[in-house]
Short mmCIF file of N, CA and C in Angstrom, two decimals:
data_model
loop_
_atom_site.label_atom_id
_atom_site.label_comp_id
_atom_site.label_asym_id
_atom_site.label_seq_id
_atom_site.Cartn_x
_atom_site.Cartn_y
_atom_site.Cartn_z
N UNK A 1 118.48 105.42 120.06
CA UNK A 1 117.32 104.66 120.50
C UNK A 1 117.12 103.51 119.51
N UNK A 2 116.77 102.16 120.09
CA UNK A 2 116.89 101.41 119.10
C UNK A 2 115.40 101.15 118.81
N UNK A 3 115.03 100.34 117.69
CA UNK A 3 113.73 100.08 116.72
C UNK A 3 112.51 99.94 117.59
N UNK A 4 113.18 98.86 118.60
CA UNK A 4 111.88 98.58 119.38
C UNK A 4 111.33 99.54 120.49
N UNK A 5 112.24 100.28 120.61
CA UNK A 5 111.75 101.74 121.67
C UNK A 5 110.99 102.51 121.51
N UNK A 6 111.85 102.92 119.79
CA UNK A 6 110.89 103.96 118.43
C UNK A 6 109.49 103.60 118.92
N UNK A 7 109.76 102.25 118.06
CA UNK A 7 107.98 101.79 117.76
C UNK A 7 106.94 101.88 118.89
N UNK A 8 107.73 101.37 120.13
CA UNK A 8 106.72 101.48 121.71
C UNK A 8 106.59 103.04 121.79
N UNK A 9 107.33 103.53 121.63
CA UNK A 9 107.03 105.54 122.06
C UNK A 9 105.84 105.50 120.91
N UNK A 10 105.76 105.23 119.31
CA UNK A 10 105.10 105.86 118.51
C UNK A 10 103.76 105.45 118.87
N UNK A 11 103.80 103.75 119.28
CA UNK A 11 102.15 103.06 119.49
C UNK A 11 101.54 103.86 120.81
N UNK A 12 102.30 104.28 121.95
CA UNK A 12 101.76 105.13 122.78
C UNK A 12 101.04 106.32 122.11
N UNK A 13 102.48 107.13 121.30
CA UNK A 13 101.51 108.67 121.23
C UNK A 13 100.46 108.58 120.31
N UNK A 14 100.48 107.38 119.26
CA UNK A 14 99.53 106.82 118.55
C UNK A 14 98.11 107.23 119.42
N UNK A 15 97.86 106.42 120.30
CA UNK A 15 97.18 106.31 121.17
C UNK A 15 96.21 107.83 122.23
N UNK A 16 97.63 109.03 122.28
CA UNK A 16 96.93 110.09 122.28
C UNK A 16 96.61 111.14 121.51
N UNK A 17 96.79 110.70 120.38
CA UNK A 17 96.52 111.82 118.82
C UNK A 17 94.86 111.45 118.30
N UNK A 18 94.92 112.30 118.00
CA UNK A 18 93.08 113.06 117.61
C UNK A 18 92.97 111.95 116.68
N UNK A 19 94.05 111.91 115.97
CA UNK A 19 93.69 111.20 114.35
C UNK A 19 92.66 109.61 115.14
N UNK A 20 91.54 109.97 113.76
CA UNK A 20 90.02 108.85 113.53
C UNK A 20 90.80 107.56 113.74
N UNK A 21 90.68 106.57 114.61
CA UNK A 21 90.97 105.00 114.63
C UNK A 21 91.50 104.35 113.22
N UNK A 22 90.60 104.50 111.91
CA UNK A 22 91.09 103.97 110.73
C UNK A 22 92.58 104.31 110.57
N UNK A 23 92.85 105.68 110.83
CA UNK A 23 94.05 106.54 110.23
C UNK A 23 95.12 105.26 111.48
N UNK A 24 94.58 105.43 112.44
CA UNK A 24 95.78 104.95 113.45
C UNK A 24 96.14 103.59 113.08
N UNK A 25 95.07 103.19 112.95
CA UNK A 25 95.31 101.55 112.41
C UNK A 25 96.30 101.32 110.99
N UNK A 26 96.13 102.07 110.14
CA UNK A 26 96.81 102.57 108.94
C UNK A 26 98.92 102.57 109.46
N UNK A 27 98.57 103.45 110.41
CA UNK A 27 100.21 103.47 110.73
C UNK A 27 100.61 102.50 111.69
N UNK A 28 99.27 102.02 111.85
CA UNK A 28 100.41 100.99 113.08
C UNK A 28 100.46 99.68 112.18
N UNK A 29 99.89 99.38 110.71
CA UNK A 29 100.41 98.88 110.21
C UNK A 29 101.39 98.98 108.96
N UNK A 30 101.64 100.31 108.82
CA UNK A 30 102.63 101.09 108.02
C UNK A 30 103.91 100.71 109.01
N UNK A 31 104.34 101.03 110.41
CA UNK A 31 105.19 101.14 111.02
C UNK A 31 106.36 99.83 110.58
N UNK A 32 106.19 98.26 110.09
CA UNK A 32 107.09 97.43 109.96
C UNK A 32 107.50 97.75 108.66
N UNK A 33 106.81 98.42 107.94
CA UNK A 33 107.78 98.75 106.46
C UNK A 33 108.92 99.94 106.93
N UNK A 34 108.40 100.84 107.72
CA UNK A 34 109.66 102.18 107.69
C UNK A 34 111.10 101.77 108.41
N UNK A 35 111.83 102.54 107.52
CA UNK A 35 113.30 102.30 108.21
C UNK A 35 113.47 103.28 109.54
N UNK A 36 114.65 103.29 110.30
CA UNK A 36 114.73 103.73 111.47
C UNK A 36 114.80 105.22 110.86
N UNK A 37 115.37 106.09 110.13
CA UNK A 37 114.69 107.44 109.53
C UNK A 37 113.39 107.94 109.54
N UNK A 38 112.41 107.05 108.95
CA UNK A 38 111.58 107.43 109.01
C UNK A 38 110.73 107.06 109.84
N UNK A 39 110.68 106.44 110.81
CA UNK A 39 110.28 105.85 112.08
C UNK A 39 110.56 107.38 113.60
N UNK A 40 112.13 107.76 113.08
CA UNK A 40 112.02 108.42 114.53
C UNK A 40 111.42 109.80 114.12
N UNK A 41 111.25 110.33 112.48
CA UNK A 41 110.28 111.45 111.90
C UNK A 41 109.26 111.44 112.21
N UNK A 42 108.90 110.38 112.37
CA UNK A 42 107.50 109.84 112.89
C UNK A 42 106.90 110.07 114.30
N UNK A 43 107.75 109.62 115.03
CA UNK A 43 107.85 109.80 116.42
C UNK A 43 107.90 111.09 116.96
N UNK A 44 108.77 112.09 116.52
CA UNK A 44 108.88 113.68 116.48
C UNK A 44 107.86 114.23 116.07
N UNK A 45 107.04 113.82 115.21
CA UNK A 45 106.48 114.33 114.80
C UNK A 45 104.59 114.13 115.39
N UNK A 46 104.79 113.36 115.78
CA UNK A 46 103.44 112.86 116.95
C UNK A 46 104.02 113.41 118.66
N UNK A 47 104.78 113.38 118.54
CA UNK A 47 105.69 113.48 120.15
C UNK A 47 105.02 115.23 119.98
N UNK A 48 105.35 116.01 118.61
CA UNK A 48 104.62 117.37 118.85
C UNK A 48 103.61 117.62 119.02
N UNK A 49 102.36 116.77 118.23
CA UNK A 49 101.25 116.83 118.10
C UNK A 49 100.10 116.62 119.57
N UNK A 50 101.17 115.38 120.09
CA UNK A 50 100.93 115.17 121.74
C UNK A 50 100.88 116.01 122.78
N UNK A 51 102.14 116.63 122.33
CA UNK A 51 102.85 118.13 123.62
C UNK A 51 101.65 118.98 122.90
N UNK A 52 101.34 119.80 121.90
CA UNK A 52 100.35 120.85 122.10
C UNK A 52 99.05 120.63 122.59
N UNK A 53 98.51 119.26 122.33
CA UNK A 53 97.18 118.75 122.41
C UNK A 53 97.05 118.73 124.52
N UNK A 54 98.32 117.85 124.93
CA UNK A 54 98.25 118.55 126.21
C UNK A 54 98.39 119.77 126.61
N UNK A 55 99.16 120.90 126.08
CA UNK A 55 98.93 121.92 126.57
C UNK A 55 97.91 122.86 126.35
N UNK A 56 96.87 122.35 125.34
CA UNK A 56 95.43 122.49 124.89
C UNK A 56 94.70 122.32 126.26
N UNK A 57 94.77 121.12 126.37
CA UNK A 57 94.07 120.46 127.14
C UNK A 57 94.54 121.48 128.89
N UNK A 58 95.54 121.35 129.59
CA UNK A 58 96.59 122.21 130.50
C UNK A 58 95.70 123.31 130.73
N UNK A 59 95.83 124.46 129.58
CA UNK A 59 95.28 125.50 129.51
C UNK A 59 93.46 125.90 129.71
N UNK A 60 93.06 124.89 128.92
CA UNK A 60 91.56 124.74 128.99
C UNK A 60 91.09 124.71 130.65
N UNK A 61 92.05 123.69 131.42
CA UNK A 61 91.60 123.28 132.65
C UNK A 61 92.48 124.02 134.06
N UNK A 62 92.95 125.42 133.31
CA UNK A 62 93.73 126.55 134.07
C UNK A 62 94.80 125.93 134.76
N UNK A 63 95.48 124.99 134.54
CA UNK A 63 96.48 124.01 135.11
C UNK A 63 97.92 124.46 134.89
N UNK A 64 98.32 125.14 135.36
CA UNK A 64 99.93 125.92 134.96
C UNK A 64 100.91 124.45 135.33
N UNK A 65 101.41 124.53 134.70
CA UNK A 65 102.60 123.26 134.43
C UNK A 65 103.61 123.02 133.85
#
């Protein structure tokens, strides 16, 4: 996956993670310093935070899926 994909997937899940606005703003201007390593750690690592928070959400609203 190349840089500019990374970054569009991360500013999305950005977008559905709990973390307070300051924090988000923080990485979305952290994101032009990281190299592609630590960019797709990044991504994995919100990409999880996303998947449980929907299946939080899934479960709450008895939604089998």
């Amino acid at each position: 996956m190349d840089k500019r994909k990374i970054i569009k997937s991360i500013l999305i899940r950005l977008q559905l993670s709990p973390m307070e606005p300051k924090e988000k703003a923080l990485w979305t201007v952290l994101l032009q310093t990281f190299g592609d390593s630590e960019l797709k750690r990044l991504d994995k690592i919100l990409e999880k935070e996303v998947d449980k928070l929907m299946d939080l959400y899934l479960k709450a609203q008895k939604i089998n899926a």
